Coordinates of C-alpha atoms in Angstrom, one line a residue:
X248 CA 10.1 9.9 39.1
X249 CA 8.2 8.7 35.7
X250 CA 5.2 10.9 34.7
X251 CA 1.8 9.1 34.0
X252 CA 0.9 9.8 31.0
X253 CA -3.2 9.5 31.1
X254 CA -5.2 7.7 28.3
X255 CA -8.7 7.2 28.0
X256 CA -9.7 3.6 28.6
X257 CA -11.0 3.2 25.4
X258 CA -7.6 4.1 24.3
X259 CA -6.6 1.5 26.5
X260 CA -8.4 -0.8 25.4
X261 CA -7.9 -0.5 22.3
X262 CA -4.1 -1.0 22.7
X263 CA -4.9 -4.5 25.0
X264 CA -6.9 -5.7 21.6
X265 CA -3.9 -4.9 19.0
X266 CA -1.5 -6.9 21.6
X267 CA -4.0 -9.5 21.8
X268 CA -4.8 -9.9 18.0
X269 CA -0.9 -10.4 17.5
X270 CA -0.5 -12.9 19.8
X271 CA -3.7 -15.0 18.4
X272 CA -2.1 -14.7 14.7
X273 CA 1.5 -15.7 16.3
X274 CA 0.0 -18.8 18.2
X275 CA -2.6 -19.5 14.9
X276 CA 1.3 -19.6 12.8
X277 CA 2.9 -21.6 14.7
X278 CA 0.3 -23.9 15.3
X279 CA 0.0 -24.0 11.5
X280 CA 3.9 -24.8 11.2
X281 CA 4.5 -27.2 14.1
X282 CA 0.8 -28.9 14.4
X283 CA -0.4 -30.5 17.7
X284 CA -2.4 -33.2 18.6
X285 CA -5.4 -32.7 21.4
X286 CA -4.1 -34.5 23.4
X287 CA -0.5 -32.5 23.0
X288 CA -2.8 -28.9 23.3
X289 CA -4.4 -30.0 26.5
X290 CA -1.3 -30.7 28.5
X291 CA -0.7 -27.3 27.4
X292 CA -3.5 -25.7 28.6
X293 CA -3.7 -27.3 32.2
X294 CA 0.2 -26.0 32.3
X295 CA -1.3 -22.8 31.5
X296 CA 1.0 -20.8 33.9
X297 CA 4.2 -22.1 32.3
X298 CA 2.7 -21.3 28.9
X299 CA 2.0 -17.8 29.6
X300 CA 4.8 -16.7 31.7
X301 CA 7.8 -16.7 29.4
X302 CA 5.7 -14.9 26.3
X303 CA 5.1 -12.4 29.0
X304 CA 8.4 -12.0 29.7
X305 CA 9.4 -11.8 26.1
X306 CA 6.4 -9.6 25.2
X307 CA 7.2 -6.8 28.1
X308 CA 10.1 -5.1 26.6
X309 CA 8.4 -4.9 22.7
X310 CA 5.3 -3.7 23.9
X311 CA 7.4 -1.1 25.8
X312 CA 9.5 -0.2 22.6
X313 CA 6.6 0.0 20.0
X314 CA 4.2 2.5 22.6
X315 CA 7.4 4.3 23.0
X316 CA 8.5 4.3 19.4
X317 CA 5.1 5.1 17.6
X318 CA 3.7 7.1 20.1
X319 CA 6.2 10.2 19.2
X320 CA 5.2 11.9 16.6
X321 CA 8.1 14.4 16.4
X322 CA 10.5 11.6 15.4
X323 CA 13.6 12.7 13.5
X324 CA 11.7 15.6 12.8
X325 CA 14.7 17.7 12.3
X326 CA 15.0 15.3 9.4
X327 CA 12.2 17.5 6.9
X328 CA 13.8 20.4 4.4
X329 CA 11.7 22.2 2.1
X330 CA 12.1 21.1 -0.9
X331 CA 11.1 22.8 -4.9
X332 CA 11.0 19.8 -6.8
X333 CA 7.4 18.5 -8.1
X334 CA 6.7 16.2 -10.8
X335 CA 7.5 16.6 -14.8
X336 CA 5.3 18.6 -16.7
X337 CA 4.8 15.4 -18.7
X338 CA 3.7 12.9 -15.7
X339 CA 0.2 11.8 -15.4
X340 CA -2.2 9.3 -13.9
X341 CA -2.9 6.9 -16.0
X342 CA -6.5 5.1 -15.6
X343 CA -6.6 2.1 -13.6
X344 CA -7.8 -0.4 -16.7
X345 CA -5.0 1.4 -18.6
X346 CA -2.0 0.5 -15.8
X347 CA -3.2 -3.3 -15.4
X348 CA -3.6 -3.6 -19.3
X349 CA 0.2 -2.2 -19.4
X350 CA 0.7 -4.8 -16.5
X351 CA -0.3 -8.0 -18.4
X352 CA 1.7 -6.8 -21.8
X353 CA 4.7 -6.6 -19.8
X354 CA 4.0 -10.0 -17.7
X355 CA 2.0 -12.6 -19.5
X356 CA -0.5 -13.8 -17.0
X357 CA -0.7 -11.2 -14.8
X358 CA -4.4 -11.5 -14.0
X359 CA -6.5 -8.8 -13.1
X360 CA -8.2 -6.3 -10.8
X361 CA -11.2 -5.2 -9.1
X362 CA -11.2 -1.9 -11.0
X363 CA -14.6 -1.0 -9.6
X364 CA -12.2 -0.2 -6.6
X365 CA -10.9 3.1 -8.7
X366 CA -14.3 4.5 -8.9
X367 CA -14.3 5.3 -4.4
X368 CA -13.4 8.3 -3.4
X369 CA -9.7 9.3 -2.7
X370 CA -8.7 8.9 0.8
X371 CA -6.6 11.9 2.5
X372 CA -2.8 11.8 1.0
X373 CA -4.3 9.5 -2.3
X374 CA -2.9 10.8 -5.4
X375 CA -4.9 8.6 -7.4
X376 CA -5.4 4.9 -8.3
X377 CA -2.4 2.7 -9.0
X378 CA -2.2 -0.9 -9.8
X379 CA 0.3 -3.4 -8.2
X380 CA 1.0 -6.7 -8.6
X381 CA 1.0 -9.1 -5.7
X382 CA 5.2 -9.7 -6.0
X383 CA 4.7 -14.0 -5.1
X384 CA 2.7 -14.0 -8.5
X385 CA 5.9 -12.8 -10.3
X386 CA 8.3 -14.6 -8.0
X387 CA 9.1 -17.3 -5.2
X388 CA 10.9 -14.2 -3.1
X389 CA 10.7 -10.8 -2.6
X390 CA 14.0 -9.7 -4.1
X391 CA 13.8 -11.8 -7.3
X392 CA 10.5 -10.4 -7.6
X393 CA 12.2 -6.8 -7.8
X394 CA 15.2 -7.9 -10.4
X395 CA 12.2 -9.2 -12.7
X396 CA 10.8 -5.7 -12.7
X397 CA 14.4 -4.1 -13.0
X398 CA 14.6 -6.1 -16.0
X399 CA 11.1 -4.8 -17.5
X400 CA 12.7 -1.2 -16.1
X401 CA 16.0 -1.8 -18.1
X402 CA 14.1 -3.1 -21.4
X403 CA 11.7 0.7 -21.1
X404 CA 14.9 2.7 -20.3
X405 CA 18.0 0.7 -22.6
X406 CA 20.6 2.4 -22.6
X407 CA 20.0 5.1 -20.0
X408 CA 19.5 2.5 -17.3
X409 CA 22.0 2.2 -14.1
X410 CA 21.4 0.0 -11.8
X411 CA 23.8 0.5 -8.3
X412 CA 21.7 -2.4 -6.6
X413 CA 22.2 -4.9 -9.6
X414 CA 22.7 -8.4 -8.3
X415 CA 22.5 -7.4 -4.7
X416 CA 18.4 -7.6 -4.0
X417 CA 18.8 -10.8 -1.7
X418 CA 17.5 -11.2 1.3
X419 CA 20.7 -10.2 2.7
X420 CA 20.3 -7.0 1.2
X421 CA 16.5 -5.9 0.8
X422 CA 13.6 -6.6 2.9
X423 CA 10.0 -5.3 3.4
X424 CA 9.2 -3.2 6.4
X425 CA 7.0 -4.8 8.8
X426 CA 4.5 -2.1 8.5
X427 CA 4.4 -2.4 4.4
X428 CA 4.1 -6.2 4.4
X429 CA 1.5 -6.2 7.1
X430 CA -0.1 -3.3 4.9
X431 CA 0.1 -5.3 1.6
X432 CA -1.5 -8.5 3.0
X433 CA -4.5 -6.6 4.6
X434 CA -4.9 -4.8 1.1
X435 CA -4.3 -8.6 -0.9
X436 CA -7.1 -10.0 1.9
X437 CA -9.4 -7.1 0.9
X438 CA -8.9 -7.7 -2.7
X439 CA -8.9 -11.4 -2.1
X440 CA -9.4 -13.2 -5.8
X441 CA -6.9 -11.2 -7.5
X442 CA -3.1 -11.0 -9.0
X443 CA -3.5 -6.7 -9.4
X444 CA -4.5 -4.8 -6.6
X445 CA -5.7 -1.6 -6.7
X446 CA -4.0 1.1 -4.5
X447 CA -4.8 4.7 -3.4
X448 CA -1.4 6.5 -3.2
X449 CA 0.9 9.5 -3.8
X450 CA 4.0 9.3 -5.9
X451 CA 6.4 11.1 -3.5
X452 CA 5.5 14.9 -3.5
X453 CA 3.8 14.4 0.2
X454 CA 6.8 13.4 1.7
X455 CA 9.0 15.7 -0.2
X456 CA 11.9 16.3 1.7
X457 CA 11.9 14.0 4.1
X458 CA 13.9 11.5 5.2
X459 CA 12.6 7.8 4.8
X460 CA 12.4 7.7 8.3
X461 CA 10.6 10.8 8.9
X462 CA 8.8 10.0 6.4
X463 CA 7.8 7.0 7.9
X464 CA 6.6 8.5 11.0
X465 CA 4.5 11.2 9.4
X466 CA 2.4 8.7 7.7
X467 CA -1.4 8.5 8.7
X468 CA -2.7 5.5 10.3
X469 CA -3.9 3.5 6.9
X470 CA -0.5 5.1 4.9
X471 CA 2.5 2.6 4.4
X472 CA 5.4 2.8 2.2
X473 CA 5.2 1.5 -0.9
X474 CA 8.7 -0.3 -1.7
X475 CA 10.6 -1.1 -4.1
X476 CA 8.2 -3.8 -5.9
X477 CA 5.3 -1.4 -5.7
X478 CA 7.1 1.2 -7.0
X479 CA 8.6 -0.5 -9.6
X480 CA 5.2 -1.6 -11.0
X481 CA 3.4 2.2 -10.5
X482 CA 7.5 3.5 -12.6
X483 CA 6.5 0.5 -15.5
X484 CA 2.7 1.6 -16.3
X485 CA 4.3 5.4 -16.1
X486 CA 7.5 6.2 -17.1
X487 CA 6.7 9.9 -17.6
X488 CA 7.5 10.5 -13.8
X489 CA 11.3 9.6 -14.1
X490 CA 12.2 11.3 -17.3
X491 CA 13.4 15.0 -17.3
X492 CA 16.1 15.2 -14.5
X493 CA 14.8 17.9 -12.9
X494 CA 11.5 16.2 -10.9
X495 CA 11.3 14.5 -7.3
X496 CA 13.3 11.4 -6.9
X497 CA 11.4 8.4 -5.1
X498 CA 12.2 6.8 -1.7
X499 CA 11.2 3.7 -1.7
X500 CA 10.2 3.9 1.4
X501 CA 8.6 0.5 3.3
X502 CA 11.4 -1.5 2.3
X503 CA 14.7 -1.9 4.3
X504 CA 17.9 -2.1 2.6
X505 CA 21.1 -3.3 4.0
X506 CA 24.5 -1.9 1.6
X507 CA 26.5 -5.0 2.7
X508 CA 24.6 -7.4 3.4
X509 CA 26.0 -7.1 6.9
X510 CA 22.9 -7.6 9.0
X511 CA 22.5 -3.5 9.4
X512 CA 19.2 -2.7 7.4
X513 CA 19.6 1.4 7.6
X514 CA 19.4 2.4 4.4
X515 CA 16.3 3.0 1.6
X516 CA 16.2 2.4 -2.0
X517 CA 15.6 5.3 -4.4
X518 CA 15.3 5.5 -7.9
X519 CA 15.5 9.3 -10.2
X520 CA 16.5 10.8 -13.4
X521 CA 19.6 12.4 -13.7
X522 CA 22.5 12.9 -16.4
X523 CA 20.0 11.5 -19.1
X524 CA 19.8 8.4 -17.4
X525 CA 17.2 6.2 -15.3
X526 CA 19.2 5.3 -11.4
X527 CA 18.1 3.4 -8.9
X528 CA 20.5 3.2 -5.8
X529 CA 20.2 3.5 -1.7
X530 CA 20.5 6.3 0.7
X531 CA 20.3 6.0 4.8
X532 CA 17.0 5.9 5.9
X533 CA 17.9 9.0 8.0
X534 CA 18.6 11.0 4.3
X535 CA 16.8 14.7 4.7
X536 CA 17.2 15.4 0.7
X537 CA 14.6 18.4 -1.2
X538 CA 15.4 16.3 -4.5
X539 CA 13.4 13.1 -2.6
X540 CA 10.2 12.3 -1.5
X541 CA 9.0 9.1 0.1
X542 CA 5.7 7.2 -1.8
X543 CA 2.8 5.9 -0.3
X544 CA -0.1 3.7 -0.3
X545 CA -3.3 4.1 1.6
X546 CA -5.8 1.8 3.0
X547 CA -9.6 2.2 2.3
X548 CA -10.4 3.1 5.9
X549 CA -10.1 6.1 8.1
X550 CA -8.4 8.0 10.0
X551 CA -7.8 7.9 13.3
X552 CA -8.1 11.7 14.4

């Protein structure tokens, strides 16, 4: 017999409202895709019942799934080892008017920031201030968007540059996580006006020794992974953190990576320092490694307790 797990109606509420707000920006999409006339809407709306019916139907099973999935918090947790690695003596956070000037001399036209942003208090988890660019001012797709980067990457490493992943950053192969693209576009809505945005975050050692996945379910409330893009921008306006071979490597956790291209999205990109030389490959999203920690981005609110 299923136990009844008791919530407070708040809670409950709550819940209702999230469902509800997902379905209103679902309907507001495809209304913006496939438009109607009034007439066209009202037929709709006095067949109300048929409407409704089937998108409940459909809706059941994910709501199930997602209260099911992101309720447990001891996910893969046998997937966490301790782990002695930090970052090189040499690393440090750069200023945030320092990172978007290193931003625009890399990509003419690169636009700015609200750097007054830097000046609020670090959030739980935050690091520090980094500054990344929205990837559809550097790109028409996410992946191409990356291999510009890679090439900035190359150029600041030469020679001691290997990249596994070159030429195979299609959609096919790499996609954002729903949670980090729903992250980003609350973040570029909050920072509406502007090609940099600013982002509280940690550079891996939070995560260290988790798996992407574990990693994934450890994260706070406002905390998303920050991918490969926002990595890649974060690597550019610091180098130092890649560099000695003996540091934390980075999961690029909040991106999904699928080796090939086969429709199975289970594995994580990662980039580290080792043999003298810059690498950025993939590992299975279920990867417990103490050489690699998963980064992270925060948004400015708080916590749920």
């Amino acid at each position: 017999m299923p136990t009844t797990v008791s919530i407070t109606p708040g809670q409950a509420s709550k819940l209702t409202q999230l469902a509800e707000d997902a379905v209103r920006r679902a309907v507001r999409s495809v209304l913006e895709t496939n438009p109607t006339d009034s007439d066209g809407a009202q037929k709709i709306i006095v067949r109300g019942d048929e409407f409704g019916a089937p998108i409940e139907e459909a809706v059941l099973p994910v709501i199930e799934k997602m209260i099911r999935d992101l309720s447990t918090s001891n996910k893969y947790a046998n997937e966490e080892v301790p782990s002695r690695y930090a970052y090189p003596p040499a690393y440090r956070r750069r200023g945030i008017t320092e990172q978007t000037n290193r931003l625009r001399q890399l990509i003419p036209g690169a636009g700015f920031a609200d750097e007054k942003l830097a000046e609020a208090p670090l959030l739980p988890g935050a690091e520090g201030n980094f500054a990344i660019l929205r990837w559809k001012t550097v790109a028409p797709t996410y992946g191409e968007a990356c291999e510009k980067l890679l090439g900035l990457i190359e150029k600041q490493y030469g020679k001691k540059f290997k990249n596994w992943l070159k030429s195979k950053l299609g959609p096919e192969y790499l996609r954002q996580s729903q949670r980090s693209a729903l992250k980003y576009r609350l973040l570029g809505e909050q920072q509406e006006g502007y090609d940099i945005l600013v982002v509280q975050g940690q550079f891996g050692l939070r995560h260290a020794g988790c798996s992407p996945r574990r990693a994934d379910v450890r994260f706070f409330g406002n905390e998303f992974g920050l991918g490969t893009f926002g990595n890649l921008c974060i690597i550019l306006t610091h180098p130092e953190r890649l560099s000695t071979g003996e540091e934390l490597w980075i999961d690029f956790t909040g991106d999904e990576y699928s080796p090939d291209a086969g429709g199975g999205f289970g594995s994580v990109p990662c980039a580290g320092f080792d043999d003298g030389r810059f690498r950025l490959g993939g590992g299975g999203a279920g990867r417990a490694s103490e050489g690699c920690g998963s980064s992270s981005g925060f948004l400015p609110q708080e916590i749920d307790p």
